[in-house]
Amino acid sequence: MHIIVSQEIENVCPGFVGAAVEAKVKNTPYSEPLWQEIYAMGEKYRATLTTETLKQLSGIEATRRVYRACGKDPSRYRPASEALIRRMLQGKELYQIDTLVDLINLASIAYGYSIGGFDADKFVGDTLTLGVGREGEPYEGIGRGMLNIAGLPVYRDAVGGVGTPTSDNERTKIDLHTTHLLVLINGYDGREQQVRANAEYILSLAGKYCEAQEGHYTIYR
């Protein structure tokens, strides 16, 4: 998959660095050992963060800043990483979806980056472009119905939007039949070393819990 970062994004975040992680995988409905890792992460954060201090995490702070620069209120349309950690801090259970989605959520929580997880076989074309959502642009968020993505960073394939830091699109979502995984890490804080570490962590989780093969990642700007 070829990924282009548009001038729109460069204007509001000149230091942006992303990682595209790909692997052949075998999804399952549930993994108990994975959820033990998720619970342990929740305990760690409840001991060290509050719903206010989590906004200071580098990946979350930078994503919120880009939302504002694009014209979106980050407290109304929260980046997914922030929403997940907030839920943990409030003592609420995370939604259990399937093993691939659950491990992507763990990777997002662990590093604070909003991460898009996709069934790569559902894309139209071989190019994704990262731009900014437009007024009236149709977009069906997973489990959220039609979402107003005006002012949100958005990846588009040949048909339209597939992913934002708030919610990915129903059209390209992961399901139990997914065998070709693509994960996009959005480093709006420009910290390439952290983005690479997050990519390697995803490959490690996918190998441990989803029998990942041919796993690799590429950095893009």
XYZ file of N, CA and C in Angstrom:
663
model
N 0.837 -1.197 0.000
C 0.000 0.000 0.000
C 0.876 1.254 0.000
N 0.610 2.151 -0.925
C 1.338 3.413 -1.019
C 0.578 4.463 -0.215
N 1.272 5.191 0.647
C 0.620 6.168 1.513
C 1.191 7.556 1.249
N 0.287 8.506 1.021
C 0.661 9.887 0.734
C 0.161 10.777 1.870
N 1.028 11.632 2.379
C 0.637 12.640 3.366
C 0.417 13.948 2.610
N -0.807 14.454 2.643
C -1.168 15.625 1.844
C -0.564 16.906 2.412
N -0.573 17.947 1.586
C -0.101 19.261 2.015
C -0.961 19.801 3.148
N -2.249 19.441 3.151
C -3.146 19.871 4.233
C -2.598 19.450 5.600
N -2.132 18.207 5.681
C -1.589 17.705 6.946
C -0.220 18.308 7.223
N 0.595 18.448 6.212
C 1.914 19.045 6.408
C 1.795 20.468 6.940
N 0.749 21.179 6.512
C 0.569 22.564 6.959
C 0.288 22.645 8.456
N -0.476 21.691 8.990
C -0.846 21.737 10.417
C 0.083 20.896 11.285
N 0.851 20.001 10.655
C 1.748 19.126 11.418
C 2.966 18.780 10.567
N 3.882 19.746 10.404
C 5.039 19.508 9.530
C 5.956 18.388 9.991
N 5.878 18.018 11.268
C 6.748 16.949 11.772
C 6.110 15.579 11.780
N 4.927 15.439 11.161
C 4.208 14.162 11.206
C 5.080 12.997 10.729
N 4.996 11.887 11.443
C 5.629 10.640 11.007
C 4.650 9.502 11.290
N 4.450 8.651 10.287
C 3.539 7.522 10.438
C 4.245 6.207 10.166
N 3.605 5.127 10.579
C 4.107 3.790 10.288
C 2.955 2.934 9.788
N 3.224 2.193 8.722
C 2.249 1.245 8.176
C 2.751 -0.163 8.466
N 1.967 -0.904 9.247
C 2.329 -2.255 9.663
C 1.457 -3.248 8.893
N 2.082 -4.217 8.255
C 1.326 -5.213 7.500
C 1.719 -6.615 7.935
N 0.760 -7.533 7.880
C 1.043 -8.935 8.196
C -0.104 -9.803 7.709
N 0.204 -11.049 7.444
C -0.810 -12.073 7.228
C -1.161 -12.641 8.599
N -2.430 -12.730 8.909
C -2.835 -13.060 10.279
C -3.993 -14.061 10.289
N -4.221 -14.624 11.468
C -5.387 -15.470 11.723
C -6.114 -14.887 12.927
N -7.298 -14.365 12.699
C -8.052 -13.732 13.776
C -8.842 -14.770 14.570
N -9.143 -14.454 15.822
C -9.965 -15.309 16.675
C -10.939 -14.424 17.456
N -12.008 -15.009 17.987
C -12.983 -14.194 18.716
C -12.437 -13.597 20.005
N -11.529 -14.314 20.698
C -11.117 -13.866 22.021
C -9.804 -14.529 22.406
N -8.959 -13.776 23.134
C -7.704 -14.326 23.654
C -7.565 -13.940 25.115
N -7.653 -14.909 26.005
C -7.533 -14.647 27.435
C -6.169 -14.059 27.811
N -5.039 -14.614 27.306
C -3.740 -14.020 27.668
C -3.610 -12.562 27.216
N -4.164 -12.233 26.058
C -4.132 -10.841 25.592
C -4.887 -9.949 26.569
N -6.047 -10.408 27.021
C -6.827 -9.588 27.938
C -6.154 -9.455 29.300
N -5.343 -10.408 29.680
C -4.565 -10.247 30.899
C -3.567 -9.096 30.743
N -2.998 -8.963 29.545
C -2.095 -7.836 29.274
C -2.853 -6.511 29.322
N -4.057 -6.502 28.754
C -4.872 -5.285 28.751
C -5.231 -4.875 30.178
N -5.642 -5.851 31.002
C -5.984 -5.542 32.393
C -4.773 -4.991 33.146
N -3.595 -5.561 32.891
C -2.380 -5.094 33.566
C -2.054 -3.658 33.166
N -2.272 -3.331 31.891
C -2.039 -1.966 31.431
C -3.008 -1.008 32.116
N -4.251 -1.428 32.272
C -5.234 -0.602 32.958
C -4.833 -0.314 34.396
N -4.336 -1.332 35.101
C -3.895 -1.143 36.483
C -2.725 -0.165 36.560
N -1.815 -0.274 35.629
C -0.662 0.632 35.590
C -1.120 2.077 35.409
N -2.020 2.304 34.473
C -2.460 3.667 34.200
C -3.309 4.232 35.339
N -4.131 3.410 35.960
C -4.931 3.909 37.082
C -4.043 4.336 38.253
N -2.842 3.767 38.310
C -1.903 4.124 39.379
C -1.059 5.346 39.033
N -1.028 5.733 37.764
C -0.094 6.788 37.353
C -0.726 7.965 36.626
N -1.975 7.829 36.154
C -2.601 8.883 35.349
C -3.958 9.272 35.904
N -4.415 10.456 35.487
C -5.796 10.872 35.705
C -6.381 11.233 34.347
N -7.696 11.509 34.318
C -8.322 11.870 33.045
C -7.817 13.215 32.529
N -7.167 13.991 33.380
C -6.571 15.252 32.924
C -5.122 15.063 32.498
N -4.339 14.342 33.308
C -2.916 14.192 32.968
C -2.706 13.328 31.739
N -3.668 12.467 31.386
C -3.478 11.640 30.186
C -3.398 12.506 28.935
N -3.992 13.703 28.989
C -3.946 14.612 27.833
C -2.537 15.116 27.574
N -1.638 14.929 28.564
C -0.261 15.385 28.413
C 0.641 14.331 27.770
N 0.130 13.111 27.590
C 0.919 12.102 26.887
C 1.224 12.613 25.487
N 2.455 12.431 25.045
C 2.935 13.069 23.822
C 2.034 12.825 22.603
N 1.682 11.561 22.365
C 0.870 11.241 21.192
C -0.518 11.838 21.266
N -1.100 11.833 22.464
C -2.450 12.378 22.643
C -2.432 13.896 22.556
N -1.474 14.533 23.224
C -1.388 15.993 23.201
C -1.219 16.499 21.773
N -0.374 15.827 21.000
C -0.124 16.265 19.626
C -1.349 16.059 18.738
N -2.058 14.952 18.932
C -3.255 14.701 18.131
C -4.334 15.719 18.446
N -4.504 16.049 19.717
C -5.475 17.078 20.105
C -5.114 18.424 19.487
N -3.832 18.732 19.446
C -3.371 19.996 18.857
C -3.694 20.058 17.365
N -3.491 18.932 16.677
C -3.795 18.892 15.244
C -5.307 19.007 15.000
N -6.108 18.375 15.858
C -7.561 18.528 15.750
C -7.944 20.006 15.786
N -7.410 20.722 16.766
C -7.738 22.146 16.890
C -7.286 22.922 15.649
N -6.095 22.595 15.148
C -5.570 23.293 13.972
C -6.426 23.029 12.737
N -7.062 21.860 12.700
C -7.935 21.507 11.572
C -9.366 21.995 11.782
N -9.656 22.522 12.989
C -10.978 23.065 13.252
C -11.926 22.136 13.986
N -11.385 21.104 14.672
C -12.234 20.140 15.372
C -11.991 20.221 16.878
N -13.057 20.091 17.660
C -12.954 20.110 19.113
C -12.537 18.727 19.611
N -11.314 18.582 20.157
C -10.843 17.254 20.570
C -11.537 16.709 21.809
N -12.283 17.545 22.518
C -13.025 17.038 23.668
C -14.392 16.495 23.265
N -14.850 16.895 22.085
C -16.113 16.368 21.562
C -15.868 15.152 20.674
N -14.820 15.226 19.865
C -14.429 14.102 18.998
C -13.069 13.619 19.491
N -13.082 12.825 20.547
C -11.815 12.436 21.170
C -11.006 11.490 20.281
N -9.689 11.686 20.234
C -8.838 10.673 19.609
C -9.055 9.323 20.298
N -9.014 8.245 19.533
C -9.348 6.925 20.067
C -8.446 6.525 21.231
N -7.156 6.851 21.152
C -6.248 6.482 22.234
C -6.667 7.146 23.544
N -7.035 8.405 23.476
C -7.494 9.112 24.673
C -8.783 8.503 25.206
N -9.718 8.204 24.303
C -11.002 7.633 24.727
C -10.812 6.287 25.412
N -9.902 5.459 24.890
C -9.655 4.156 25.481
C -9.058 4.268 26.878
N -8.047 5.137 27.017
C -7.398 5.281 28.321
C -8.356 5.926 29.323
N -9.137 6.905 28.897
C -10.135 7.516 29.777
C -11.088 6.448 30.321
N -11.496 5.560 29.441
C -12.429 4.511 29.857
C -11.794 3.645 30.950
N -10.531 3.301 30.761
C -9.823 2.527 31.788
C -9.752 3.285 33.111
N -9.398 4.573 33.043
C -9.237 5.370 34.255
C -10.551 5.542 34.999
N -11.654 5.493 34.267
C -12.969 5.613 34.881
C -13.488 4.280 35.423
N -12.663 3.241 35.319
C -13.034 1.935 35.844
C -14.011 1.173 34.975
N -14.131 1.567 33.720
C -15.047 0.899 32.798
C -14.302 -0.164 31.998
N -15.014 -1.219 31.654
C -14.433 -2.265 30.813
C -14.269 -1.751 29.380
N -13.164 -2.126 28.737
C -13.034 -1.868 27.308
C -13.952 -2.815 26.553
N -14.408 -2.371 25.398
C -15.236 -3.247 24.567
C -14.369 -4.382 24.038
N -14.850 -5.611 24.168
C -14.152 -6.771 23.612
C -14.745 -7.048 22.236
N -13.915 -6.965 21.198
C -14.390 -7.103 19.816
C -13.933 -8.433 19.231
N -12.670 -8.540 18.935
C -12.027 -9.780 18.499
C -10.534 -9.593 18.740
N -9.760 -10.635 18.546
C -8.360 -10.576 18.978
C -7.559 -9.515 18.238
N -7.745 -9.373 16.933
C -7.000 -8.355 16.191
C -7.343 -6.948 16.664
N -8.622 -6.654 16.776
C -9.031 -5.322 17.227
C -8.571 -5.080 18.656
N -8.694 -6.092 19.505
C -8.295 -5.940 20.906
C -6.800 -5.659 21.037
N -5.977 -6.322 20.229
C -4.532 -6.097 20.350
C -4.142 -4.732 19.785
N -4.866 -4.268 18.768
C -4.615 -2.917 18.247
C -4.978 -1.882 19.308
N -6.078 -2.111 20.022
C -6.446 -1.207 21.112
C -5.376 -1.189 22.197
N -4.834 -2.357 22.531
C -3.763 -2.412 23.523
C -2.553 -1.621 23.048
N -2.199 -1.767 21.775
C -1.040 -1.050 21.236
C -1.262 0.459 21.268
N -2.492 0.889 21.025
C -2.832 2.308 21.084
C -2.737 2.831 22.513
N -3.251 2.057 23.448
C -3.201 2.426 24.864
C -1.749 2.506 25.346
N -0.939 1.542 24.936
C 0.431 1.448 25.435
C 1.292 2.628 25.016
N 1.054 3.179 23.815
C 1.904 4.253 23.299
C 1.193 5.596 23.158
N -0.121 5.623 23.310
C -0.855 6.886 23.231
C -1.130 7.383 21.835
N -0.791 6.593 20.828
C -1.084 6.986 19.450
C -2.455 6.465 19.024
N -3.165 7.278 18.257
C -4.398 6.791 17.643
C -4.011 5.945 16.435
N -4.471 4.710 16.434
C -4.032 3.710 15.470
C -5.229 3.222 14.666
N -5.075 3.186 13.352
C -6.122 2.633 12.496
C -5.808 1.193 12.153
N -6.777 0.302 12.349
C -6.597 -1.101 11.999
C -7.581 -1.492 10.912
N -7.090 -2.099 9.827
C -7.917 -2.337 8.656
C -7.737 -3.742 8.085
N -8.788 -4.214 7.423
C -8.694 -5.385 6.562
C -8.201 -4.871 5.215
N -6.931 -5.100 4.914
C -6.313 -4.509 3.723
C -6.957 -4.979 2.430
N -7.619 -6.143 2.455
C -8.259 -6.645 1.238
C -9.542 -5.889 0.905
N -9.986 -5.021 1.819
C -11.218 -4.263 1.578
C -10.965 -2.873 0.990
N -9.699 -2.481 0.877
C -9.402 -1.187 0.258
C -9.687 -1.227 -1.242
N -10.003 -0.064 -1.780
C -10.150 0.082 -3.228
C -8.929 0.855 -3.725
N -8.157 0.242 -4.628
C -6.932 0.858 -5.114
C -5.735 0.500 -4.249
N -4.577 1.026 -4.619
C -3.339 0.689 -3.909
C -2.719 1.888 -3.209
N -3.499 2.976 -3.046
C -2.975 4.200 -2.451
C -3.927 4.720 -1.375
N -3.369 5.132 -0.254
C -4.120 5.841 0.781
C -3.520 7.238 0.911
N -4.390 8.238 0.999
C -3.935 9.622 1.150
C -4.461 10.180 2.459
N -3.567 10.728 3.268
C -3.950 11.345 4.532
C -4.232 12.822 4.303
N -5.492 13.206 4.496
C -5.891 14.596 4.329
C -6.767 15.048 5.479
N -7.657 16.000 5.209
C -8.552 16.543 6.221
C -9.988 16.407 5.725
N -10.886 15.964 6.605
C -12.279 15.757 6.246
C -12.967 17.045 5.829
N -13.912 16.920 4.901
C -14.633 18.065 4.364
C -16.088 18.082 4.847
N -16.700 19.236 4.840
C -18.106 19.360 5.224
C -18.971 18.488 4.323
N -19.844 17.710 4.939
C -20.772 16.890 4.175
C -20.185 15.618 3.603
N -18.906 15.340 3.883
C -18.274 14.128 3.350
C -18.859 12.902 4.052
N -19.411 11.949 3.297
C -20.027 10.780 3.941
C -18.982 9.882 4.601
N -19.294 9.438 5.820
C -18.350 8.599 6.550
C -19.108 7.850 7.630
N -19.081 6.517 7.573
C -19.760 5.694 8.566
C -18.736 5.132 9.543
N -18.706 5.683 10.742
C -17.774 5.219 11.762
C -18.222 3.884 12.336
N -17.264 3.062 12.714
C -17.588 1.737 13.256
C -18.378 1.887 14.557
N -19.595 1.376 14.541
C -20.449 1.434 15.716
C -20.959 2.817 16.061
N -20.739 3.790 15.189
C -21.110 5.180 15.486
C -22.089 5.757 14.481
N -22.390 5.013 13.421
C -23.257 5.549 12.381
C -22.529 6.616 11.568
N -23.295 7.490 10.917
C -22.689 8.535 10.104
C -22.001 9.560 11.005
N -20.747 9.844 10.691
C -19.907 10.693 11.527
C -19.510 11.948 10.759
N -19.592 13.090 11.421
C -19.158 14.343 10.817
C -17.638 14.437 10.920
N -16.944 14.181 9.813
C -15.480 14.156 9.849
C -14.864 15.462 9.363
N -15.682 16.489 9.127
C -15.120 17.785 8.731
C -14.136 18.255 9.788
N -12.903 18.551 9.373
C -11.886 18.995 10.306
C -11.121 17.892 10.995
N -11.420 16.634 10.676
C -10.657 15.521 11.226
C -9.618 15.050 10.200
N -8.417 14.688 10.648
C -7.503 14.004 9.732
C -8.168 12.712 9.245
N -8.038 12.413 7.952
C -8.711 11.231 7.407
C -7.867 10.590 6.312
N -7.771 9.273 6.361
C -7.164 8.512 5.264
C -8.264 8.176 4.266
N -7.962 8.342 2.971
C -8.918 8.004 1.922
C -8.290 7.031 0.934
N -9.097 6.035 0.513
C -8.679 5.196 -0.616
C -9.357 5.734 -1.863
N -9.458 4.926 -2.922
C -10.017 5.415 -4.178
C -11.500 5.733 -4.093
N -12.181 5.221 -3.068
C -13.624 5.451 -2.919
C -13.918 6.585 -1.945
N -13.151 6.682 -0.861
C -13.408 7.708 0.144
C -12.727 7.394 1.450
N -13.207 8.024 2.517
C -12.568 7.900 3.819
C -12.614 6.495 4.383
N -11.505 6.085 4.977
C -11.433 4.765 5.617
C -11.028 4.845 7.083
N -10.352 5.934 7.489
C -9.891 5.985 8.867
C -9.636 7.394 9.358
N -10.067 7.682 10.594
C -9.716 8.914 11.293
C -9.195 8.536 12.674
N -8.513 9.450 13.373
C -8.057 9.117 14.725
C -9.199 8.921 15.720
N -10.413 9.335 15.364
C -11.564 9.139 16.241
C -12.246 7.805 15.987
N -12.405 7.428 14.725
C -13.082 6.167 14.386
C -12.716 5.736 12.976
N -12.506 4.433 12.804
C -12.321 3.894 11.460
C -13.684 3.657 10.817
N -13.657 3.342 9.511
C -14.878 3.222 8.721
C -15.388 1.776 8.687
N -16.704 1.632 8.707
C -17.332 0.311 8.614
C -16.872 -0.444 7.374
N -16.639 0.276 6.287
C -16.365 -0.377 4.996
C -15.098 -1.210 5.001
N -14.095 -0.806 5.762
C -12.797 -1.490 5.731
C -12.428 -2.094 7.084
N -13.444 -2.329 7.925
C -13.151 -2.786 9.279
C -12.682 -4.245 9.305
N -11.950 -4.563 10.357
C -11.485 -5.924 10.629
C -12.661 -6.768 11.104
N -12.685 -8.035 10.653
C -13.652 -8.992 11.179
C -12.963 -10.344 11.340
N -13.712 -11.356 11.720
C -13.096 -12.664 11.981
C -12.535 -13.320 10.726
N -12.919 -12.833 9.557
C -12.411 -13.388 8.299
C -11.165 -12.658 7.803
N -10.743 -11.615 8.501
C -9.581 -10.836 8.071
C -8.307 -11.681 8.123
N -7.588 -11.699 7.011
C -6.303 -12.407 6.957
C -5.140 -11.485 6.569
N -5.449 -10.300 6.025
C -4.411 -9.344 5.603
C -4.600 -8.067 6.414
N -3.756 -7.882 7.406
C -3.869 -6.767 8.334
C -3.023 -5.585 7.879
N -3.611 -4.395 7.939
C -2.849 -3.154 7.785
C -3.164 -2.272 8.981
N -2.130 -1.811 9.666
C -2.280 -0.919 10.810
C -1.508 0.362 10.515
N -2.157 1.509 10.739
C -1.521 2.803 10.526
C -1.364 3.518 11.862
N -0.134 3.864 12.202
C 0.183 4.575 13.437
C 0.399 6.045 13.096
N -0.314 6.916 13.794
C -0.264 8.346 13.489
C 0.580 9.087 14.517
N 1.809 9.391 14.161
C 2.711 10.081 15.069
C 2.687 11.584 14.838
N 1.622 12.218 15.321
C 1.524 13.669 15.165
C 2.534 14.406 16.041
N 3.157 13.697 16.965
C 4.208 14.313 17.786
C 5.580 14.233 17.131
N 5.679 13.565 15.978
C 6.937 13.521 15.237
C 8.032 12.678 15.847
N 7.695 11.834 16.818
C 8.720 11.046 17.514
C 8.898 9.704 16.798
N 9.787 9.692 15.820
C 9.944 8.501 14.984
C 10.345 7.273 15.797
N 11.209 7.433 16.781
C 11.642 6.284 17.572
C 10.457 5.629 18.279
N 9.549 6.457 18.822
C 8.369 5.927 19.492
C 7.412 5.271 18.502
N 7.274 5.863 17.335
C 6.405 5.284 16.309
C 6.942 3.917 15.877
N 8.260 3.835 15.696
C 8.871 2.542 15.340
C 8.667 1.509 16.461
N 8.839 1.939 17.695
C 8.651 1.019 18.820
C 7.211 0.522 18.868
N 6.261 1.406 18.574
C 4.851 1.014 18.547
C 4.597 0.003 17.436
N 5.213 0.214 16.271
C 5.060 -0.718 15.150
C 5.620 -2.097 15.510
N 6.778 -2.110 16.132
C 7.383 -3.385 16.519
C 6.545 -4.093 17.588
N 5.938 -3.318 18.463
C 5.064 -3.878 19.499
C 3.842 -4.538 18.853
N 3.276 -3.892 17.858
C 2.124 -4.472 17.149
C 2.508 -5.784 16.479
N 3.664 -5.809 15.818
C 4.106 -7.043 15.177
C 4.321 -8.148 16.210
N 4.851 -7.779 17.377
C 5.055 -8.751 18.442
C 3.723 -9.314 18.934
N 2.747 -8.433 19.169
C 1.426 -8.886 19.621
C 0.752 -9.758 18.570
N 0.864 -9.351 17.309
C 0.227 -10.121 16.229
C 0.867 -11.496 16.090
N 2.172 -11.569 16.289
C 2.835 -12.860 16.243
C 2.437 -13.752 17.406
N 2.263 -13.151 18.577
C 1.927 -13.895 19.780
C 0.481 -14.397 19.777
N -0.432 -13.551 19.263
C -1.853 -13.857 19.422
C -2.614 -14.131 18.121
N -2.004 -13.827 16.972
C -2.721 -14.013 15.697
C -1.884 -14.722 14.642
N -0.850 -15.450 15.076
C -0.039 -16.267 14.168
C 0.463 -15.464 12.970
N 0.875 -14.230 13.205
C 1.286 -13.344 12.113
C 2.479 -13.898 11.341
N 2.402 -13.750 10.032
C 3.493 -14.116 9.126
C 3.749 -12.957 8.173
N 4.965 -12.911 7.653
C 5.358 -11.870 6.689
C 5.149 -10.471 7.262
N 5.304 -10.334 8.569
C 5.085 -9.047 9.210
C 6.215 -8.061 8.928
N 5.848 -6.830 8.639
C 6.834 -5.783 8.396
C 6.157 -4.426 8.560
N 6.981 -3.369 8.634
C 6.403 -2.031 8.668
C 7.273 -1.074 7.887
N 6.662 0.023 7.452
C 7.374 1.083 6.750
C 7.012 2.422 7.392
N 7.971 3.332 7.390
C 7.770 4.687 7.905
C 7.401 5.597 6.739
N 6.461 6.499 6.977
C 6.090 7.458 5.935
C 5.909 8.842 6.543
N 6.082 9.858 5.707
C 5.969 11.269 6.143
C 5.204 12.047 5.081
